[in-house]
Amino acid sequence: MRSPAWTWDELLLACALVVKNGWRELRVGDPAVTELSDLLRSLPLPEQQGLAQRLPEYRSVGSVSRKTTDLASNRPGYPGRPTKGGKLDKLIIKEFLAREATMLQAAQAIEAGIGSGQLALIPEQPNEADEDGTTAAEGRLLARWAISRERNPALRKRKIDQVRKLGLSLRCAVCTFNFGSAYGALGDGYIEVHHVLPLHISGPRETKLNDLALLCANCHRMCHRSHQGTSWRTPDELRAEIEQSRNRQ
């Protein structure tokens, strides 16, 4: 049995380490490599559960060091001969070069979630990966964490109560769709909630009601959809994309 291919989340963490090392590889004896190896062997990715116990070489210190070499040597402008690497290696490098600060924040948020034990408690969520298997640029684990927060029924109820106390209707903040108006009693009181800021920006703090926006199911999915390097949209940003699309027609 061989170790599976590296996932996006694992590469995100490994590339963050390379970037913080000045885009240089890290050797086996580096304590940071040992720390990352331990972290990767504990990630709550369903398809990799139990591998650390069955495969001693799974994300070992040696394999982590080799992956940092792949990432460092495949960066455009690397003066030496690049290692073979893989397709995902090149994609993650591209993301870091395009928006280094955001990707480093994402890696830090994943590390915080694992360190606190919160991520290990969250089950796999629907839509944490798109239909074609791709994940958010910030990683599948952060998408899982965000979706689980948005599906919290107590938090959703508090947001709906807040809006009603203000005398407002439960309309989508993007397209103004109202489930009650469209479906009558069946849709009365139904709406979804969306975090205006992603976890890697807001941090894993307690969610405040002002962090949430009401959205219809379609707009909510579009706010989360990975597209052209963006995998999180605020209602205002999605509304602007709709307007741009209409203007092009």
mmCIF file of C-alpha atoms in Angstrom:
data_model
loop_
_atom_site.group_PDB
_atom_site.id
_atom_site.type_symbol
_atom_site.label_atom_id
_atom_site.label_comp_id
_atom_site.label_asym_id
_atom_site.label_seq_id
_atom_site.Cartn_x
_atom_site.Cartn_y
_atom_site.Cartn_z
ATOM 1 C CA MET A 1 0.000 0.000 0.000
ATOM 2 C CA ARG A 2 1.434 3.340 -1.070
ATOM 3 C CA SER A 3 0.829 6.762 0.369
ATOM 4 C CA PRO A 4 -1.901 8.643 -1.537
ATOM 5 C CA ALA A 5 -1.215 11.724 -3.601
ATOM 6 C CA TRP A 6 -0.920 14.958 -1.700
ATOM 7 C CA THR A 7 -4.185 16.842 -1.226
ATOM 8 C CA TRP A 8 -4.689 20.565 -1.756
ATOM 9 C CA ASP A 9 -4.830 21.247 1.989
ATOM 10 C CA GLU A 10 -1.567 19.402 2.581
ATOM 11 C CA LEU A 11 0.167 21.253 -0.240
ATOM 12 C CA LEU A 12 -1.158 24.559 1.092
ATOM 13 C CA LEU A 13 0.505 23.895 4.439
ATOM 14 C CA ALA A 14 3.724 22.675 2.833
ATOM 15 C CA CYS A 15 3.961 25.610 0.439
ATOM 16 C CA ALA A 16 3.345 28.050 3.290
ATOM 17 C CA LEU A 17 6.387 26.555 4.984
ATOM 18 C CA VAL A 18 8.468 26.967 1.824
ATOM 19 C CA VAL A 19 7.326 30.576 1.376
ATOM 20 C CA LYS A 20 8.190 31.437 4.980
ATOM 21 C CA ASN A 21 11.612 29.929 4.315
ATOM 22 C CA GLY A 22 12.217 32.348 1.455
ATOM 23 C CA TRP A 23 10.989 29.902 -1.197
ATOM 24 C CA ARG A 24 13.748 27.475 -0.256
ATOM 25 C CA GLU A 25 13.421 23.772 0.453
ATOM 26 C CA LEU A 26 13.685 22.474 4.016
ATOM 27 C CA ARG A 27 15.925 19.583 5.005
ATOM 28 C CA VAL A 28 14.995 16.529 7.053
ATOM 29 C CA GLY A 29 16.726 17.822 10.179
ATOM 30 C CA ASP A 30 14.743 21.064 10.263
ATOM 31 C CA PRO A 31 12.329 21.110 13.253
ATOM 32 C CA ALA A 32 9.717 22.822 11.056
ATOM 33 C CA VAL A 33 9.640 19.748 8.808
ATOM 34 C CA THR A 34 9.030 17.466 11.786
ATOM 35 C CA GLU A 35 6.226 19.736 13.012
ATOM 36 C CA LEU A 36 4.569 19.749 9.598
ATOM 37 C CA SER A 37 4.888 15.969 9.317
ATOM 38 C CA ASP A 38 3.103 15.560 12.647
ATOM 39 C CA LEU A 39 0.401 18.011 11.577
ATOM 40 C CA LEU A 40 -0.221 16.339 8.212
ATOM 41 C CA ARG A 41 -0.516 12.923 9.839
ATOM 42 C CA SER A 42 -3.331 14.296 12.000
ATOM 43 C CA LEU A 43 -5.418 16.138 9.380
ATOM 44 C CA PRO A 44 -9.092 15.042 9.511
ATOM 45 C CA LEU A 45 -9.414 14.178 5.829
ATOM 46 C CA PRO A 46 -11.856 11.208 5.559
ATOM 47 C CA GLU A 47 -10.076 9.432 2.723
ATOM 48 C CA GLN A 48 -6.828 9.392 4.709
ATOM 49 C CA GLN A 49 -8.049 8.346 8.143
ATOM 50 C CA GLY A 50 -5.892 5.633 9.733
ATOM 51 C CA LEU A 51 -3.076 5.893 7.195
ATOM 52 C CA ALA A 52 -0.627 7.256 9.753
ATOM 53 C CA GLN A 53 -1.018 4.041 11.749
ATOM 54 C CA ARG A 54 -0.900 1.671 8.772
ATOM 55 C CA LEU A 55 1.830 3.410 6.774
ATOM 56 C CA PRO A 56 4.880 4.614 8.741
ATOM 57 C CA GLU A 57 6.135 6.440 5.638
ATOM 58 C CA TYR A 58 2.863 8.347 5.218
ATOM 59 C CA ARG A 59 3.776 12.070 5.276
ATOM 60 C CA SER A 60 7.015 11.162 7.000
ATOM 61 C CA VAL A 61 9.713 13.736 7.672
ATOM 62 C CA GLY A 62 11.518 12.553 4.544
ATOM 63 C CA SER A 63 8.434 12.826 2.329
ATOM 64 C CA VAL A 64 7.646 16.305 3.654
ATOM 65 C CA SER A 65 11.199 17.461 2.962
ATOM 66 C CA ARG A 66 10.982 16.076 -0.600
ATOM 67 C CA LYS A 67 7.711 17.894 -1.168
ATOM 68 C CA THR A 68 9.258 21.194 -0.073
ATOM 69 C CA THR A 69 11.926 20.540 -2.714
ATOM 70 C CA ASP A 70 9.222 19.999 -5.356
ATOM 71 C CA LEU A 71 7.523 23.250 -4.397
ATOM 72 C CA ALA A 72 10.699 25.312 -4.149
ATOM 73 C CA SER A 73 12.246 24.028 -7.372
ATOM 74 C CA ASN A 74 9.094 24.407 -9.493
ATOM 75 C CA ARG A 75 8.680 28.060 -8.690
ATOM 76 C CA PRO A 76 9.175 30.158 -11.843
ATOM 77 C CA GLY A 77 12.654 31.611 -11.870
ATOM 78 C CA TYR A 78 14.234 28.825 -9.822
ATOM 79 C CA PRO A 79 17.911 28.841 -10.857
ATOM 80 C CA GLY A 80 18.474 25.082 -10.743
ATOM 81 C CA ARG A 81 16.841 22.047 -12.289
ATOM 82 C CA PRO A 82 13.275 21.520 -11.018
ATOM 83 C CA THR A 83 12.106 18.179 -9.692
ATOM 84 C CA LYS A 84 9.193 16.495 -11.429
ATOM 85 C CA GLY A 85 6.532 17.504 -8.919
ATOM 86 C CA GLY A 86 2.879 17.269 -9.909
ATOM 87 C CA LYS A 87 0.022 19.259 -11.400
ATOM 88 C CA LEU A 88 -1.308 20.323 -7.993
ATOM 89 C CA ASP A 89 2.183 21.441 -6.949
ATOM 90 C CA LYS A 90 2.253 23.908 -9.825
ATOM 91 C CA LEU A 91 -1.273 25.119 -9.108
ATOM 92 C CA ILE A 92 -0.591 25.775 -5.429
ATOM 93 C CA ILE A 93 2.618 27.628 -6.345
ATOM 94 C CA LYS A 94 0.597 29.783 -8.733
ATOM 95 C CA GLU A 95 -1.912 30.607 -5.983
ATOM 96 C CA PHE A 96 0.837 31.611 -3.546
ATOM 97 C CA LEU A 97 2.521 33.810 -6.143
ATOM 98 C CA ALA A 98 -0.797 35.509 -6.933
ATOM 99 C CA ARG A 99 -1.903 36.149 -3.343
ATOM 100 C CA GLU A 100 0.711 35.171 -0.847
ATOM 101 C CA ALA A 101 -0.769 36.924 2.188
ATOM 102 C CA THR A 102 -4.188 35.291 1.760
ATOM 103 C CA MET A 103 -2.733 31.805 1.359
ATOM 104 C CA LEU A 104 -0.488 32.235 4.393
ATOM 105 C CA GLN A 105 -3.523 33.310 6.402
ATOM 106 C CA ALA A 106 -5.348 30.202 5.228
ATOM 107 C CA ALA A 107 -2.488 27.960 6.344
ATOM 108 C CA GLN A 108 -2.432 29.680 9.716
ATOM 109 C CA ALA A 109 -6.193 29.199 10.131
ATOM 110 C CA ILE A 110 -5.908 25.466 9.373
ATOM 111 C CA GLU A 111 -3.073 25.131 11.871
ATOM 112 C CA ALA A 112 -5.147 26.972 14.486
ATOM 113 C CA GLY A 113 -8.134 24.734 13.825
ATOM 114 C CA ILE A 114 -6.073 21.569 14.213
ATOM 115 C CA GLY A 115 -4.204 22.892 17.242
ATOM 116 C CA SER A 116 -7.425 23.800 19.049
ATOM 117 C CA GLY A 117 -9.058 20.481 18.179
ATOM 118 C CA GLN A 118 -12.049 22.204 16.558
ATOM 119 C CA LEU A 119 -11.476 20.889 13.035
ATOM 120 C CA ALA A 120 -11.237 17.297 14.241
ATOM 121 C CA LEU A 121 -14.768 17.551 15.658
ATOM 122 C CA ILE A 122 -16.431 18.747 12.438
ATOM 123 C CA PRO A 123 -17.819 16.000 10.164
ATOM 124 C CA GLU A 124 -17.450 16.148 6.410
ATOM 125 C CA GLN A 125 -19.880 18.726 5.000
ATOM 126 C CA PRO A 126 -21.901 18.793 1.771
ATOM 127 C CA ASN A 127 -20.401 21.094 -0.840
ATOM 128 C CA GLU A 128 -17.012 21.392 0.861
ATOM 129 C CA ALA A 129 -15.690 20.399 -2.556
ATOM 130 C CA ASP A 130 -17.228 21.293 -5.915
ATOM 131 C CA GLU A 131 -18.837 18.665 -8.157
ATOM 132 C CA ASP A 132 -15.601 18.108 -10.059
ATOM 133 C CA GLY A 133 -13.696 17.481 -6.835
ATOM 134 C CA THR A 134 -11.937 20.823 -6.698
ATOM 135 C CA THR A 135 -11.722 22.665 -3.413
ATOM 136 C CA ALA A 136 -11.604 26.252 -2.360
ATOM 137 C CA ALA A 137 -8.220 27.898 -2.889
ATOM 138 C CA GLU A 138 -8.009 28.215 0.901
ATOM 139 C CA GLY A 139 -8.514 24.490 1.321
ATOM 140 C CA ARG A 140 -11.202 21.915 1.865
ATOM 141 C CA LEU A 141 -10.852 21.953 5.642
ATOM 142 C CA LEU A 142 -11.560 25.677 5.891
ATOM 143 C CA ALA A 143 -14.545 25.263 3.571
ATOM 144 C CA ARG A 144 -15.811 22.477 5.851
ATOM 145 C CA TRP A 145 -15.389 24.650 8.922
ATOM 146 C CA ALA A 146 -17.192 27.599 7.330
ATOM 147 C CA ILE A 147 -20.087 25.491 6.028
ATOM 148 C CA SER A 148 -20.558 23.834 9.412
ATOM 149 C CA ARG A 149 -20.791 27.257 11.067
ATOM 150 C CA GLU A 150 -23.340 28.443 8.534
ATOM 151 C CA ARG A 151 -25.452 25.321 9.069
ATOM 152 C CA ASN A 152 -25.667 25.954 12.796
ATOM 153 C CA PRO A 153 -29.472 26.109 13.379
ATOM 154 C CA ALA A 154 -29.196 28.174 16.560
ATOM 155 C CA LEU A 155 -27.049 30.805 14.832
ATOM 156 C CA ARG A 156 -29.388 30.921 11.830
ATOM 157 C CA LYS A 157 -32.413 31.378 14.106
ATOM 158 C CA ARG A 158 -30.729 34.227 15.976
ATOM 159 C CA LYS A 159 -29.956 35.998 12.682
ATOM 160 C CA ILE A 160 -33.530 35.582 11.447
ATOM 161 C CA ASP A 161 -34.891 36.860 14.762
ATOM 162 C CA GLN A 162 -32.604 39.888 14.519
ATOM 163 C CA VAL A 163 -33.867 40.737 11.027
ATOM 164 C CA ARG A 164 -37.498 40.327 12.026
ATOM 165 C CA LYS A 165 -37.075 42.538 15.097
ATOM 166 C CA LEU A 166 -35.860 45.249 12.755
ATOM 167 C CA GLY A 167 -39.094 44.880 10.803
ATOM 168 C CA LEU A 168 -37.323 43.581 7.686
ATOM 169 C CA SER A 169 -38.391 40.721 5.429
ATOM 170 C CA LEU A 170 -36.313 37.588 4.937
ATOM 171 C CA ARG A 171 -34.987 38.438 1.496
ATOM 172 C CA CYS A 172 -31.766 37.378 -0.178
ATOM 173 C CA ALA A 173 -29.175 40.109 0.271
ATOM 174 C CA VAL A 174 -28.060 39.631 -3.342
ATOM 175 C CA CYS A 175 -31.105 38.959 -5.543
ATOM 176 C CA THR A 176 -33.898 39.875 -3.039
ATOM 177 C CA PHE A 177 -35.595 36.488 -3.509
ATOM 178 C CA ASN A 178 -38.135 35.784 -0.752
ATOM 179 C CA PHE A 179 -39.034 32.139 -0.106
ATOM 180 C CA GLY A 180 -42.290 33.067 1.629
ATOM 181 C CA SER A 181 -43.470 35.192 -1.283
ATOM 182 C CA ALA A 182 -42.544 32.500 -3.812
ATOM 183 C CA TYR A 183 -43.737 29.379 -1.980
ATOM 184 C CA GLY A 184 -46.281 30.654 0.506
ATOM 185 C CA ALA A 185 -46.507 28.845 3.840
ATOM 186 C CA LEU A 186 -43.965 26.248 2.658
ATOM 187 C CA GLY A 187 -41.247 28.868 2.258
ATOM 188 C CA ASP A 188 -42.256 31.138 5.136
ATOM 189 C CA GLY A 189 -39.299 31.737 7.442
ATOM 190 C CA TYR A 190 -36.797 29.902 5.223
ATOM 191 C CA ILE A 191 -33.498 31.530 4.252
ATOM 192 C CA GLU A 192 -29.821 30.571 4.436
ATOM 193 C CA VAL A 193 -27.016 32.427 6.169
ATOM 194 C CA HIS A 194 -23.560 33.227 4.853
ATOM 195 C CA HIS A 195 -20.464 34.490 6.651
ATOM 196 C CA VAL A 196 -19.437 37.766 5.078
ATOM 197 C CA LEU A 197 -15.754 37.111 5.809
ATOM 198 C CA PRO A 198 -13.994 33.750 5.344
ATOM 199 C CA LEU A 199 -12.298 32.064 8.278
ATOM 200 C CA HIS A 200 -8.778 32.857 7.150
ATOM 201 C CA ILE A 201 -9.602 36.570 7.367
ATOM 202 C CA SER A 202 -11.958 36.752 10.334
ATOM 203 C CA GLY A 203 -10.079 34.109 12.298
ATOM 204 C CA PRO A 204 -11.744 31.307 14.263
ATOM 205 C CA ARG A 205 -13.506 33.721 16.609
ATOM 206 C CA GLU A 206 -17.068 33.526 17.891
ATOM 207 C CA THR A 207 -19.481 34.419 15.116
ATOM 208 C CA LYS A 208 -21.361 37.683 15.573
ATOM 209 C CA LEU A 209 -24.754 38.290 13.977
ATOM 210 C CA ASN A 210 -23.332 41.163 11.938
ATOM 211 C CA ASP A 211 -20.888 38.653 10.412
ATOM 212 C CA LEU A 212 -23.848 36.974 8.702
ATOM 213 C CA ALA A 213 -25.936 37.810 5.636
ATOM 214 C CA LEU A 214 -29.197 36.226 4.493
ATOM 215 C CA LEU A 215 -29.018 34.516 1.100
ATOM 216 C CA CYS A 216 -31.157 32.306 -1.105
ATOM 217 C CA ALA A 217 -29.744 28.851 -1.844
ATOM 218 C CA ASN A 218 -28.539 29.801 -5.338
ATOM 219 C CA CYS A 219 -26.697 32.955 -4.299
ATOM 220 C CA HIS A 220 -25.257 31.166 -1.281
ATOM 221 C CA ARG A 221 -23.729 28.470 -3.468
ATOM 222 C CA MET A 222 -22.320 31.065 -5.859
ATOM 223 C CA CYS A 223 -20.728 32.925 -2.941
ATOM 224 C CA HIS A 224 -18.834 29.744 -2.072
ATOM 225 C CA ARG A 225 -18.063 28.549 -5.587
ATOM 226 C CA SER A 226 -14.414 28.333 -6.627
ATOM 227 C CA HIS A 227 -13.836 30.330 -9.805
ATOM 228 C CA GLN A 228 -10.787 32.050 -11.266
ATOM 229 C CA GLY A 229 -8.825 31.905 -8.041
ATOM 230 C CA THR A 230 -11.665 33.188 -5.870
ATOM 231 C CA SER A 231 -13.593 30.926 -3.560
ATOM 232 C CA TRP A 232 -15.378 33.311 -1.231
ATOM 233 C CA ARG A 233 -17.583 36.232 -2.155
ATOM 234 C CA THR A 234 -19.444 38.733 -0.051
ATOM 235 C CA PRO A 235 -23.030 39.542 -1.096
ATOM 236 C CA ASP A 236 -21.811 42.884 -2.465
ATOM 237 C CA GLU A 237 -19.144 41.158 -4.572
ATOM 238 C CA LEU A 238 -21.612 38.620 -5.950
ATOM 239 C CA ARG A 239 -24.094 41.393 -6.760
ATOM 240 C CA ALA A 240 -21.362 43.213 -8.665
ATOM 241 C CA GLU A 241 -20.590 40.051 -10.664
ATOM 242 C CA ILE A 242 -24.273 39.725 -11.579
ATOM 243 C CA GLU A 243 -24.349 43.320 -12.776
ATOM 244 C CA GLN A 244 -21.207 42.824 -14.845
ATOM 245 C CA SER A 245 -22.725 39.712 -16.432
ATOM 246 C CA ARG A 246 -25.902 41.595 -17.316
ATOM 247 C CA ASN A 247 -23.959 44.470 -18.818
ATOM 248 C CA ARG A 248 -22.042 42.063 -21.100
ATOM 249 C CA GLN A 249 -25.232 40.573 -22.493
#
